[in-house]
Coordinates of C-alpha atoms in Angstrom, one line a residue:
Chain A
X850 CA -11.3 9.6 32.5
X851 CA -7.9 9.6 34.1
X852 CA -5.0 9.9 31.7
X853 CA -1.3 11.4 31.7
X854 CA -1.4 13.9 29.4
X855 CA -0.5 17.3 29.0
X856 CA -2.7 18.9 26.0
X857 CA -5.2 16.7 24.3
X858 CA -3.8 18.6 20.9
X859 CA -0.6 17.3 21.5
X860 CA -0.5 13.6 22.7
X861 CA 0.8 12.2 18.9
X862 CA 3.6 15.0 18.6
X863 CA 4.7 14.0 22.6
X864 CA 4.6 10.7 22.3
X865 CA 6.8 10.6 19.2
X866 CA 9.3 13.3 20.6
X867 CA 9.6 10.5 23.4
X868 CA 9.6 7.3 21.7
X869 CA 12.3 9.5 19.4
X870 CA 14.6 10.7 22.3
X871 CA 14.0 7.4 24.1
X872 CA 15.4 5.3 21.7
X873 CA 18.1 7.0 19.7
X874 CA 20.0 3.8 18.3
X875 CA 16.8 3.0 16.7
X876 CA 14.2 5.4 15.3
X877 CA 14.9 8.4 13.8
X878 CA 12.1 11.4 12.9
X879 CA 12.4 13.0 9.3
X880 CA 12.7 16.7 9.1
X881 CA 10.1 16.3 6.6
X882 CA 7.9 15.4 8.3
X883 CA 7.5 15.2 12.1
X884 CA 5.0 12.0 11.9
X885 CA 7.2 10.1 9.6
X886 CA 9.8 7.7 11.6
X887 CA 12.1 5.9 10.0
X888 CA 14.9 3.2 11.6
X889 CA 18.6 4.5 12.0
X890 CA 20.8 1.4 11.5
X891 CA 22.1 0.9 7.9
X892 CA 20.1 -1.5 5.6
X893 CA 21.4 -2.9 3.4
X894 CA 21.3 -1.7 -0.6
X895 CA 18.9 -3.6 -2.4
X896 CA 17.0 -4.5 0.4
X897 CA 13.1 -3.9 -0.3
X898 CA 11.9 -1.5 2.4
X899 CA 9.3 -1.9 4.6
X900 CA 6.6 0.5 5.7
X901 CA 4.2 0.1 8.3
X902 CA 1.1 2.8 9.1
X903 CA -1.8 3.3 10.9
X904 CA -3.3 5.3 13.7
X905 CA -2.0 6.3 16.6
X906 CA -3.5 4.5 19.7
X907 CA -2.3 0.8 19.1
X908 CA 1.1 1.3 20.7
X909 CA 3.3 -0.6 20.5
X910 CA 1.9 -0.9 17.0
X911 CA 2.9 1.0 14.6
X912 CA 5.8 3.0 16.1
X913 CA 7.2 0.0 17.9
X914 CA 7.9 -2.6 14.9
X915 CA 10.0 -0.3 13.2
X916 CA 13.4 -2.1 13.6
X917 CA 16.1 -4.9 12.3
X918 CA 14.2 -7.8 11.3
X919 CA 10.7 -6.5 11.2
X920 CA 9.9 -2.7 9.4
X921 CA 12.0 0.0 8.5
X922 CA 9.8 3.1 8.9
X923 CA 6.2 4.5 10.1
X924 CA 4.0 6.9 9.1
X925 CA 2.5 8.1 12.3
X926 CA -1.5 9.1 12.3
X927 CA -3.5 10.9 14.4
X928 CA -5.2 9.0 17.3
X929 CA -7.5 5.8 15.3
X930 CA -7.1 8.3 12.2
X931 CA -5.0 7.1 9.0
X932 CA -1.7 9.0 8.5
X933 CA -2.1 11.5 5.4
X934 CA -0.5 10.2 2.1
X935 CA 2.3 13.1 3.5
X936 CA 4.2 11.1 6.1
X937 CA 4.0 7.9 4.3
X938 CA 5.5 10.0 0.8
X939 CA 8.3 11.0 3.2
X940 CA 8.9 7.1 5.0
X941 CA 9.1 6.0 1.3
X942 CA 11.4 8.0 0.0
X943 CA 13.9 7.6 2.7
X944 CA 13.5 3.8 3.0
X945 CA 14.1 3.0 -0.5
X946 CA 16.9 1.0 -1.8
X947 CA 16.5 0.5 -5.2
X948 CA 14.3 -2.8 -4.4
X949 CA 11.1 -0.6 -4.0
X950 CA 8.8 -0.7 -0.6
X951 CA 6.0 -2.4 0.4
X952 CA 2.9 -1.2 2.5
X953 CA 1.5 -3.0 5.1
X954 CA -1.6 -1.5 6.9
X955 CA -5.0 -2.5 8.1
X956 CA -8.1 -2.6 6.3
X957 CA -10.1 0.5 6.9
X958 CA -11.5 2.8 4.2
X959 CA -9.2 5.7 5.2
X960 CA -5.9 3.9 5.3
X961 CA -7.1 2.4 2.0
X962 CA -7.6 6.0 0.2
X963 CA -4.2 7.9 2.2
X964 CA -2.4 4.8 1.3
X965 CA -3.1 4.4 -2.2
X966 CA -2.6 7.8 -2.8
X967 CA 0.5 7.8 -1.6
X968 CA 1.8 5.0 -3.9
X969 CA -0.2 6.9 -6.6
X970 CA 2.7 9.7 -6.2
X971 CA 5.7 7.6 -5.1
X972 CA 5.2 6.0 -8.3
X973 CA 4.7 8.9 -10.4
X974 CA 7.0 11.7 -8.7
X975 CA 9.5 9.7 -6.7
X976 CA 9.4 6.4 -9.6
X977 CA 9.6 4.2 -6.7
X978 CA 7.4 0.8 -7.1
X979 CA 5.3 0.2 -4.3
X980 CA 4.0 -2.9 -3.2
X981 CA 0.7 -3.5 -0.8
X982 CA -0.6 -5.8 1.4
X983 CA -3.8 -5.6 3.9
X984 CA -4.7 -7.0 6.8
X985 CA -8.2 -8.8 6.8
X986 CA -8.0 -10.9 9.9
X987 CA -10.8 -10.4 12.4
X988 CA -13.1 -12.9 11.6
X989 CA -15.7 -11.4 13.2
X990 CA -16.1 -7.9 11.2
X991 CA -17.2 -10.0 8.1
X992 CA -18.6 -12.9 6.8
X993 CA -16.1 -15.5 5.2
X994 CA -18.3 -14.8 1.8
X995 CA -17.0 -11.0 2.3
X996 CA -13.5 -11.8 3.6
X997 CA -12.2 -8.8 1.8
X998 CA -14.3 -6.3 3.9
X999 CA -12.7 -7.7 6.9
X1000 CA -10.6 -5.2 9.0
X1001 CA -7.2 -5.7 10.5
X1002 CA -6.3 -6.6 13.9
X1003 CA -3.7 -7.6 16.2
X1004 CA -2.9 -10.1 13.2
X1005 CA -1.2 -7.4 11.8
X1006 CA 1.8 -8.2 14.1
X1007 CA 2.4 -11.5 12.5
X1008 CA 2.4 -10.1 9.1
X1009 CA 4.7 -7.1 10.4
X1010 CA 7.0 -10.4 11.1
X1011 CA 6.7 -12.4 8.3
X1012 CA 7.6 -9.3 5.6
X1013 CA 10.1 -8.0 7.8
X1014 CA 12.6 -11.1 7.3
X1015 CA 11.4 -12.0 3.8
X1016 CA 12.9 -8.4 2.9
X1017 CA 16.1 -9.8 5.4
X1018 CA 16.3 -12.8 3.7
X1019 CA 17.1 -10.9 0.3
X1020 CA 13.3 -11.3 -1.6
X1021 CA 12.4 -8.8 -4.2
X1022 CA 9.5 -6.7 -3.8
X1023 CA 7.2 -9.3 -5.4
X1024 CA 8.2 -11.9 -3.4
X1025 CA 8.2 -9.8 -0.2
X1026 CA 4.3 -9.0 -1.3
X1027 CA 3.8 -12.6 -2.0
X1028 CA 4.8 -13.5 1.3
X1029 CA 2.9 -10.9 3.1
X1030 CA 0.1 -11.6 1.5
X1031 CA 0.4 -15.2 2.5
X1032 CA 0.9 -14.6 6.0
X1033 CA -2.2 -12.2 6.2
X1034 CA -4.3 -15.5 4.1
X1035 CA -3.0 -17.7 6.8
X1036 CA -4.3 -15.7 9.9
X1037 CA -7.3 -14.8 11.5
X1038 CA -8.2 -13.2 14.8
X1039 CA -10.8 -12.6 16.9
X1040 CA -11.3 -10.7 20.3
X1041 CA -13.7 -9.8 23.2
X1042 CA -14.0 -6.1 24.6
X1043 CA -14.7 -5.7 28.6
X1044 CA -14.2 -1.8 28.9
X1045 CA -13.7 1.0 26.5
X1046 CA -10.7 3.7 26.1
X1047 CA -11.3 7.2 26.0
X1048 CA -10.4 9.4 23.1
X1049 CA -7.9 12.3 24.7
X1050 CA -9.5 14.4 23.0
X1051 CA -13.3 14.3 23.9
X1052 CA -13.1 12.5 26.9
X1053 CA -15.8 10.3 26.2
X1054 CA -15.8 6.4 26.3
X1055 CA -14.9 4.9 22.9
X1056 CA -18.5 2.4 23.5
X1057 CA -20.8 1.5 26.1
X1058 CA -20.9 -1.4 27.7
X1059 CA -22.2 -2.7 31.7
X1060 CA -20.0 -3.5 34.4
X1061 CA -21.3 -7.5 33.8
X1062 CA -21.2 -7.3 29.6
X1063 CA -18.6 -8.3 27.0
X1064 CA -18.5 -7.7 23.8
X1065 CA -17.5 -10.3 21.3
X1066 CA -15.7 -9.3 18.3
X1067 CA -15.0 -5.5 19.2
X1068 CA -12.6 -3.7 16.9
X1069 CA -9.9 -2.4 18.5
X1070 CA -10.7 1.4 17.7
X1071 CA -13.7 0.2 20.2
X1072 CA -16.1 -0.1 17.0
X1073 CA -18.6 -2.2 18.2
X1074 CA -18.4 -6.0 18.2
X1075 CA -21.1 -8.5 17.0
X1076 CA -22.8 -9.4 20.5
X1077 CA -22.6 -8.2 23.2
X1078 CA -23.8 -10.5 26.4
X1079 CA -22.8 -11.0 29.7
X1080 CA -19.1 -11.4 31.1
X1081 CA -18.1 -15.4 30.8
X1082 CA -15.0 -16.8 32.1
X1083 CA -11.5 -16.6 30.5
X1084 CA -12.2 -20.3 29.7
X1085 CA -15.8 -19.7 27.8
X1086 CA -14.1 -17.0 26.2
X1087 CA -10.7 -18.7 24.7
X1088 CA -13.2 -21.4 23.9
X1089 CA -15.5 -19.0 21.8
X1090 CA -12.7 -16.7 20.1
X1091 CA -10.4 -20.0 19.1
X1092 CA -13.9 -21.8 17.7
X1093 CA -14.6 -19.1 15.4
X1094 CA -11.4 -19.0 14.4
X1095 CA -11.3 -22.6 13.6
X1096 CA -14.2 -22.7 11.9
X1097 CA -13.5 -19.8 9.1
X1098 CA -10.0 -21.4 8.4
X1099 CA -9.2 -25.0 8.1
X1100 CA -5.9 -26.1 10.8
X1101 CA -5.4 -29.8 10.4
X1102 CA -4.1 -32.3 13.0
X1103 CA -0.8 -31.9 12.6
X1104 CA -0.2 -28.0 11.0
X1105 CA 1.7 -25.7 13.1
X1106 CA 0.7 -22.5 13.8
X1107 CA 2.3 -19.3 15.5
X1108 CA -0.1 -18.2 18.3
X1109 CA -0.8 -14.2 19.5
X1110 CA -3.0 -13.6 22.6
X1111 CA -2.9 -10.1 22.9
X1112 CA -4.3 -7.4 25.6
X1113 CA -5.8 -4.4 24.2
X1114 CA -4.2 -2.2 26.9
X1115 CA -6.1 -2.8 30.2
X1116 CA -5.6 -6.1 30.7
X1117 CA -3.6 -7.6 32.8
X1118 CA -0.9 -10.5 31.9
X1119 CA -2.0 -12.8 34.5
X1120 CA -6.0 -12.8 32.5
X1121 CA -4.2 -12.9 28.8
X1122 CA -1.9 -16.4 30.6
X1123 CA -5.0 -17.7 31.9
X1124 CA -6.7 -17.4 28.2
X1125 CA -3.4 -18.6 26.4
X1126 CA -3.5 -21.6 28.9
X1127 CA -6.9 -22.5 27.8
X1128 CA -6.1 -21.7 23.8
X1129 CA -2.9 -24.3 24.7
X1130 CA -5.3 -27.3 25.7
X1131 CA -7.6 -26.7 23.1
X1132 CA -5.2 -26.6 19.8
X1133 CA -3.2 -29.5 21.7
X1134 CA -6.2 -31.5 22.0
X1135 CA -6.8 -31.3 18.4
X1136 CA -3.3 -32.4 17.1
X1137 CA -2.5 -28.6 16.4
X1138 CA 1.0 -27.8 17.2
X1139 CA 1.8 -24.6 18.3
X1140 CA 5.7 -23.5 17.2
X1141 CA 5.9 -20.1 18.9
X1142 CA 3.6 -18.1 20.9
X1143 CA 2.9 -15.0 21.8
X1144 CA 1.3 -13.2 24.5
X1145 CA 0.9 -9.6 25.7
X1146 CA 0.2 -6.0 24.5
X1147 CA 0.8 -6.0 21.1
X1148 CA -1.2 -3.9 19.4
X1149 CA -4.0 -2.0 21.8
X1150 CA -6.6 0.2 22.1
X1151 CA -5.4 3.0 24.2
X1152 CA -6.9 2.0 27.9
X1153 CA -9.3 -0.7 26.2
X1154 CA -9.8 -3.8 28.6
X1155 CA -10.2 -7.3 26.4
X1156 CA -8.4 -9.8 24.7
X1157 CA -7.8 -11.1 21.5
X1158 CA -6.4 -14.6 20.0
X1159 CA -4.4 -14.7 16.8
X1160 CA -3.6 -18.1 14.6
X1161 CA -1.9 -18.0 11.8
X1162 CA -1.2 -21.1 10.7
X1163 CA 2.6 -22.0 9.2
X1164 CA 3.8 -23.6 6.2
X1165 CA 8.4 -24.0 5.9
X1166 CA 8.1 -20.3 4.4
X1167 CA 6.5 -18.8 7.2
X1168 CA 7.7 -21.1 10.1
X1169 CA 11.2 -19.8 8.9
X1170 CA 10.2 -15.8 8.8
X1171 CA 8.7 -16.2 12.5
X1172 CA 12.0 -17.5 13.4
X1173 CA 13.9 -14.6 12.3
X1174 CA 15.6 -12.4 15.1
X1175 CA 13.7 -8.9 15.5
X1176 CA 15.4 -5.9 17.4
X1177 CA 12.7 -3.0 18.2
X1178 CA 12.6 -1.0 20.6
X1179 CA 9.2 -2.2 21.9
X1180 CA 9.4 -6.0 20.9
X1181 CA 13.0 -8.3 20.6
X1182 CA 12.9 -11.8 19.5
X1183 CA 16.5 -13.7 19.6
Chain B
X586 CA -24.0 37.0 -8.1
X587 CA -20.6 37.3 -8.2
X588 CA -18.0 35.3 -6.1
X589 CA -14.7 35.4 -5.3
X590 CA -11.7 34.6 -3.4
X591 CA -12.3 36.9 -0.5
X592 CA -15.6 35.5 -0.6
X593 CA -14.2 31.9 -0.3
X594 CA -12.3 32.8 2.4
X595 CA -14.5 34.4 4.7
X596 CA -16.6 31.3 4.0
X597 CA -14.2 29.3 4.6
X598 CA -13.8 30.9 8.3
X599 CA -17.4 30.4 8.8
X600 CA -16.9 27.1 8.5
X601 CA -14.1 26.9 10.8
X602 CA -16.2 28.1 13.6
X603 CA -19.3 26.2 12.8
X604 CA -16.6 23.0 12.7
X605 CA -15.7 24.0 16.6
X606 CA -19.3 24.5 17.3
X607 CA -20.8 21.4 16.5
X608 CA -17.6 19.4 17.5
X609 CA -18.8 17.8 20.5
X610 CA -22.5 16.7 18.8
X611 CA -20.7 15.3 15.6
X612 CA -18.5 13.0 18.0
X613 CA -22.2 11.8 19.8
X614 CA -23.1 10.9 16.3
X615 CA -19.9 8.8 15.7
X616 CA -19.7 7.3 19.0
X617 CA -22.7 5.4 18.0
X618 CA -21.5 3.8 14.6
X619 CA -17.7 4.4 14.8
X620 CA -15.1 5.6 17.0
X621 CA -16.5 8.6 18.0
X622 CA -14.1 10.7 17.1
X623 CA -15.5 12.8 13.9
X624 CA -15.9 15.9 15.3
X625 CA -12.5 16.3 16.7
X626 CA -11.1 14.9 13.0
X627 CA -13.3 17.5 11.2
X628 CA -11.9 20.2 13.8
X629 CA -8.3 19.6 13.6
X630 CA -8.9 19.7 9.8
X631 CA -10.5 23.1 10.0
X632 CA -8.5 24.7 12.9
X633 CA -5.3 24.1 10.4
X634 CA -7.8 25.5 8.0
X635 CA -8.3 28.2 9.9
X636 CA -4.3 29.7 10.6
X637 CA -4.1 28.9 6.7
X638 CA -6.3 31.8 5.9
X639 CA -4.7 34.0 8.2
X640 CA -1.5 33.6 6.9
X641 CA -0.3 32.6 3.6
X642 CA -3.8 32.6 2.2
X643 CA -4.6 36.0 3.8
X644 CA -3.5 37.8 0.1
X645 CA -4.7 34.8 -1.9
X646 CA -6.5 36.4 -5.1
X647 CA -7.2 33.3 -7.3
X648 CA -10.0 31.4 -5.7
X649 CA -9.0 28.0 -7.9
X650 CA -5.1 28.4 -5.9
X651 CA -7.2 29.1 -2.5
X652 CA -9.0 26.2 -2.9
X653 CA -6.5 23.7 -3.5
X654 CA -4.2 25.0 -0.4
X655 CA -7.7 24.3 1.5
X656 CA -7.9 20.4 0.7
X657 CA -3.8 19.7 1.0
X658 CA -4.2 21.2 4.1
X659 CA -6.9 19.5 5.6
X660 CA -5.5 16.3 4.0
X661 CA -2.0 16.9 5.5
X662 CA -3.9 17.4 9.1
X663 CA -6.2 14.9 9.2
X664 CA -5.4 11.5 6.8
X665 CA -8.1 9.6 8.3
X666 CA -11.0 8.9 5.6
X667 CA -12.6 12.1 5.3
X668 CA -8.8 13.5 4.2
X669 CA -8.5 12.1 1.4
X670 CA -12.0 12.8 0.9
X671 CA -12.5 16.5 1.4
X672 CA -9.4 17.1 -0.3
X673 CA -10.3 15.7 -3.4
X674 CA -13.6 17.7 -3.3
X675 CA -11.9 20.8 -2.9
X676 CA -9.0 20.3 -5.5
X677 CA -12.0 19.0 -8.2
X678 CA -14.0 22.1 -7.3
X679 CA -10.7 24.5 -8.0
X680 CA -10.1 22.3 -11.1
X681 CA -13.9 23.5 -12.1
X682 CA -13.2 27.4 -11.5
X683 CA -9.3 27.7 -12.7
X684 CA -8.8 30.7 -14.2
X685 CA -11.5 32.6 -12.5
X686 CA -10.9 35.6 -10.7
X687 CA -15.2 36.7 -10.7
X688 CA -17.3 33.5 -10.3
X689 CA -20.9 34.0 -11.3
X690 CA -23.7 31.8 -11.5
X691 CA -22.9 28.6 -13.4
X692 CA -19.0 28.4 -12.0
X693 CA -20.4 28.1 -9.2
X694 CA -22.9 25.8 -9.6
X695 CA -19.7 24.1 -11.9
X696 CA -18.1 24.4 -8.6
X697 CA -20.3 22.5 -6.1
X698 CA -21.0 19.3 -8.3
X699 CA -17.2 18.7 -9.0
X700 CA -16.7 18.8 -4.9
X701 CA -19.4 16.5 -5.0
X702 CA -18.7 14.4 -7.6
X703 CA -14.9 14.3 -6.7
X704 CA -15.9 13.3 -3.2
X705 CA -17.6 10.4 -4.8
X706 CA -15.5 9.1 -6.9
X707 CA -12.9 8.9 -4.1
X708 CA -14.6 6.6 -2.0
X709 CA -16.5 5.0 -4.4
X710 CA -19.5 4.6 -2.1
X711 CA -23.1 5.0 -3.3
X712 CA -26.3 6.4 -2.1
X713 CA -27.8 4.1 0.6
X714 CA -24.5 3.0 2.0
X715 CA -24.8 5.6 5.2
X716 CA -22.4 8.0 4.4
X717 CA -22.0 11.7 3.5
X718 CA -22.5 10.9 0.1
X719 CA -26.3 10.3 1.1
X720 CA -26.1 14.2 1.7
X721 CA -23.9 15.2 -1.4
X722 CA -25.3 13.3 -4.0
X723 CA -28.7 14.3 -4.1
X724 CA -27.3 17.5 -3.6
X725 CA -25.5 17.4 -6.9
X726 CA -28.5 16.1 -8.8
X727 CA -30.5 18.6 -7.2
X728 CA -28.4 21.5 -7.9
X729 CA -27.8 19.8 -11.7
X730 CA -31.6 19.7 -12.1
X731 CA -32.4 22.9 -10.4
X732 CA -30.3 25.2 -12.1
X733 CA -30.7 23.8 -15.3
X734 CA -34.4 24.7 -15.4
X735 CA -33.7 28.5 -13.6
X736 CA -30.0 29.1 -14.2
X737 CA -30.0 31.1 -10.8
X738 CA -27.6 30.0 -8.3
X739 CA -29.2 31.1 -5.4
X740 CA -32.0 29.2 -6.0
X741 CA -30.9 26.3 -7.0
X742 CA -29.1 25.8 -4.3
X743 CA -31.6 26.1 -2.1
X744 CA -33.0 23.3 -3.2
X745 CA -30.1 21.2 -3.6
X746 CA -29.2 21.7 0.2
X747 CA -33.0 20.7 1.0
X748 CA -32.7 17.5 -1.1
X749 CA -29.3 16.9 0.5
X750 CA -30.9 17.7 4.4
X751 CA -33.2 14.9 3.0
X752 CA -30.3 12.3 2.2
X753 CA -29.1 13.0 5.7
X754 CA -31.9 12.0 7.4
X755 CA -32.5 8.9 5.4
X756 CA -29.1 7.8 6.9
X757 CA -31.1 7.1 10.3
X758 CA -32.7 4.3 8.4
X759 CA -30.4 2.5 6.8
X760 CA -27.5 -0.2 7.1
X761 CA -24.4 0.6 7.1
X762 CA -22.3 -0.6 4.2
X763 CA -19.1 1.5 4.1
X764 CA -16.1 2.6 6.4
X765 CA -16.3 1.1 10.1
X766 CA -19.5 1.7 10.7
X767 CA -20.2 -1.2 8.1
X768 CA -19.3 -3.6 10.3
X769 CA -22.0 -2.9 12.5
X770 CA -24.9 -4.5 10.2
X771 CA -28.3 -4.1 11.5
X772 CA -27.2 -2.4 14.5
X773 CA -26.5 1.1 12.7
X774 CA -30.2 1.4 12.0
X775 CA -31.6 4.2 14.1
X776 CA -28.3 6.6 14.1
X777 CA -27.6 9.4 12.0
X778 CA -24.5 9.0 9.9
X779 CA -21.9 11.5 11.4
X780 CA -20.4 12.0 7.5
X781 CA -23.6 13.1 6.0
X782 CA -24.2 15.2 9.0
X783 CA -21.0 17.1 8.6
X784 CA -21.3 17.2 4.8
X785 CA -25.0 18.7 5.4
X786 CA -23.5 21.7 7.5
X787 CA -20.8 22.0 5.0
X788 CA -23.6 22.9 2.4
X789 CA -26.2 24.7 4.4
X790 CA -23.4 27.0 5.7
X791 CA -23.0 27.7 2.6
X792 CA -26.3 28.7 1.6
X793 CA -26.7 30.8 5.0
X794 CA -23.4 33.0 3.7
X795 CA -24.6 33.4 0.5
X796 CA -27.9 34.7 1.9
X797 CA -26.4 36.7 4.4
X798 CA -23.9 38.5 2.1
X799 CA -26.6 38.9 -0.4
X800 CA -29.1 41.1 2.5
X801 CA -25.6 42.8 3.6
X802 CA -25.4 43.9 -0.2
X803 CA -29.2 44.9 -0.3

């Protein structure tokens, strides 16, 4: 393992006092709390705030989102570890207006429990009402019968954008809920794992896998995937990841969809526009048209090579909240 | 026997080491069902643990108040799942002994089934799901059961921690059905559930201090 580090202890606490000092006209840390980030442009009063959360290892998710148009403040977590109900306390109390905050995080049993504590006591200590909504959308970490075991993925991004303008546009909390709920109903995801990060801390690879084997539908903390067989092209593989997709959630001729394909750290742009160029023929041979489109590192696995393909398909609502501009320090849309 | 404070602590520094010790084999087990990263979660947990006790719980005298520093703490350090977890085990066990400066048989027996029962009841998992709560529930029973036919501690709790190295092992045989791990389905079969593993040591450490400081005292 080759990595730029300094202390394994330390990577969370460095990379925050960087992305901090980096980007001063954006971010701010608390002196609460040294993993809870918060933007540092005015919003405006009334506004419902938004908090994102997770692990650290998905840059430029979490940290990276929190911005005008998208979320107003992260709790950071150690590496694939939830952040404790602490930092997320802290985010919540500074990013409330008077409208209440909402929560958006992935589904996984920890974030779940740090979470819900959390808006056990902002409720009960701070009286601020919090609002929550999960991301389910990797099709291929549950059956469609058990849709609400389903863990989030690089989906998370497009629900990031949708509940960031609704709160822009002026919504109150339950309609900032409504819509991120709606935008994580309307997505699924799927990817394909060619190489594992290592944890800083242990060194180790995060799975194992052959020089010639892929693995479909690996998580993206490098939890293992479904199959695992051997490498196919980038072709086979958009084919595989956007067939799943389409068969778990119904995109008539017609709908419009936003579209994410998204590296998981290792990959290079040239693969991920070869697999969006394959993704293109497909949903335009089926009538599908695609009104924006993403592609690049969105939200990773450390070093992790692979790929994943987002759709989440649009209604007026939505089309209207992926048009809104975003300015983050890791991702701008004008 | 009598317990108290001072004793939590200094087994509460056993622990710490034991964490550090068995780091590297606790990640082994989790790189097989999850992210492999247990061991160094249960160690940052119990290294923050650890300059706890030597500082502002160095004086502590009320074993309830000791307790419940111990679970914010590791909560505050780790989040992840077993945070919130741990921490409600410990804060349910200090609710069981408030009050106490001497703990004697039953409080502690009191003690051990609310951090097992709290544990529970946070992440609502069952038996059979392939997860440390396939170590501390038959633990609980066992200790229930056991102590209400001898009402000696000691003993008891011997054979709660063997029925609880029992619900460890089962997890080598079962399908995962909570936390990451559950989206691996058949696959999990064959590997050891790192949760139930760390839980085990949690308990058997336990019993080892307890029989230690017991020969010390003989």
């Amino acid at each position: 393992m080759k990595k730029l580090i300094n202390n394994p202890q330390n990577v969370v606490e460095e990379m925050v006092e960087g992305y901090v000092k980096a980007h001063p006209n954006h971010i701010k840390q608390l002196p609460e709390n040294d993993r809870a980030l918060v933007t540092n442009r005015t919003t405006k009063d009334g506004k419902v705030g938004v908090l994102i959360g997770g692990g650290s290892g998905h840059e430029p998710g979490f940290l990276g989102y929190v911005g005008d148009g998208m979320a107003d403040g992260v709790a950071v977590g150690n590496i694939f570890a939830s952040p404790s109900p602490d930092p997320i306390l802290e985010v919540t109390k500074a990013i409330d207006k008077g409208a209440g905050v909402v929560y958006l995080y992935g589904n996984y049993a920890g974030d779940v429990m740090n979470f819900g504590m959390a808006a056990e006591m902002a409720d009960l200590e701070e009286d601020i009402q919090v609002g929550m909504a999960l991301a389910t959308d990797d099709v291929a970490s549950a059956p469609k019968e058990e849709k609400e075991k389903r863990r989030g993925i690089a989906g998370e991004f497009f629900i990031y954008k949708a509940t960031g303008a609704a709160a822009d546009f002026g919504y109150n909390l339950a309609d900032v809920v409504r819509v991120a709920r709606k935008a994580n109903e309307n997505t699924r995801s799927m990817g394909v794992g060619l190489s594992p990060c290592y944890l800083p801390q242990t060194g180790k690879p995060s799975f194992e896998i052959g020089e010639d084997e892929m693995e479909i539908g690996l998580g993206h903390h490098g939890e293992q995937g479904i199959e695992k067989g051997p490498i196919q092209s980038a072709d086979a593989v958009a084919d595989r990841l956007v067939n799943d997709i389409l068969a778990d959630i119904e995109i008539n001729k017609g709908e419009k969809v936003a579209v994410l394909v998204n590296g998981l750290g290792a990959t290079p742009r040239m693969d991920l526009y070869i697999v969006y160029r394959r993704v293109e023929q497909i949903l335009s041979e089926l009538g599908i048209e695609i009104y924006r489109s993403y592609v690049g590192d969105y939200i990773t696995s450390l070093e992790m090579g692979g790929v994943s393909v987002t759709l989440m398909k649009l209604d007026e609502e939505l089309e209207k909240t992926i048009d809104h501009p975003v300015d983050c320090p890791m991702f701008v849309q004008k | 026997m009598e317990f108290t404070a001072k004793d939590f602590r200094d087994y509460f520094k056993v622990i710490v080491d034991m964490i550090e010790e068995q780091k590297d084999y606790l990640c082994e087990l989790d790189r097989k069902l999850g992210d492999g990263d247990h061991g160094v979660t249960m160690s940052i947990g119990w290294q923050a643990i650890g300059k706890k006790l030597d500082n502002e719980l160095a004086d502590e005298e009320d074993s309830a108040k000791l307790n419940i520093t111990v679970g914010k703490t590791f909560l505050s350090a780790v989040g992840s799942s077993v945070g919130p977890l741990y921490a409600t085990g410990f804060m349910r066990g200090a609710k069981a002994i408030k009050n106490k400066p001497v703990l004697h048989d039953s409080d502690l027996k009191d003690y051990w089934v609310a951090f097992g029962n709290g544990i529970q009841e946070r992440g609502q998992a069952e038996v059979g799901d392939k997860t440390m709560i396939d170590t501390l529930i038959p633990f609980v029973d066992g200790l229930e059961k056991s102590f209400s036919e001898s009402q000696n501690f000691l003993d008891a709790f011997n054979k709660a921690v063997v029925a609880g190295e029992k619900g460890m092992k089962s997890t080598k045989d079962i399908i995962s059905k909570r936390g990451r791990s559950s989206r691996l389905g058949e696959r999990s079969v064959g590997a050891q559930d790192p949760g139930a593993t760390s839980a085990y040591l949690i308990i058997s450490t336990f019993l080892e201090f307890v029989e230690q400081r017991i020969e010390k005292v003989s």
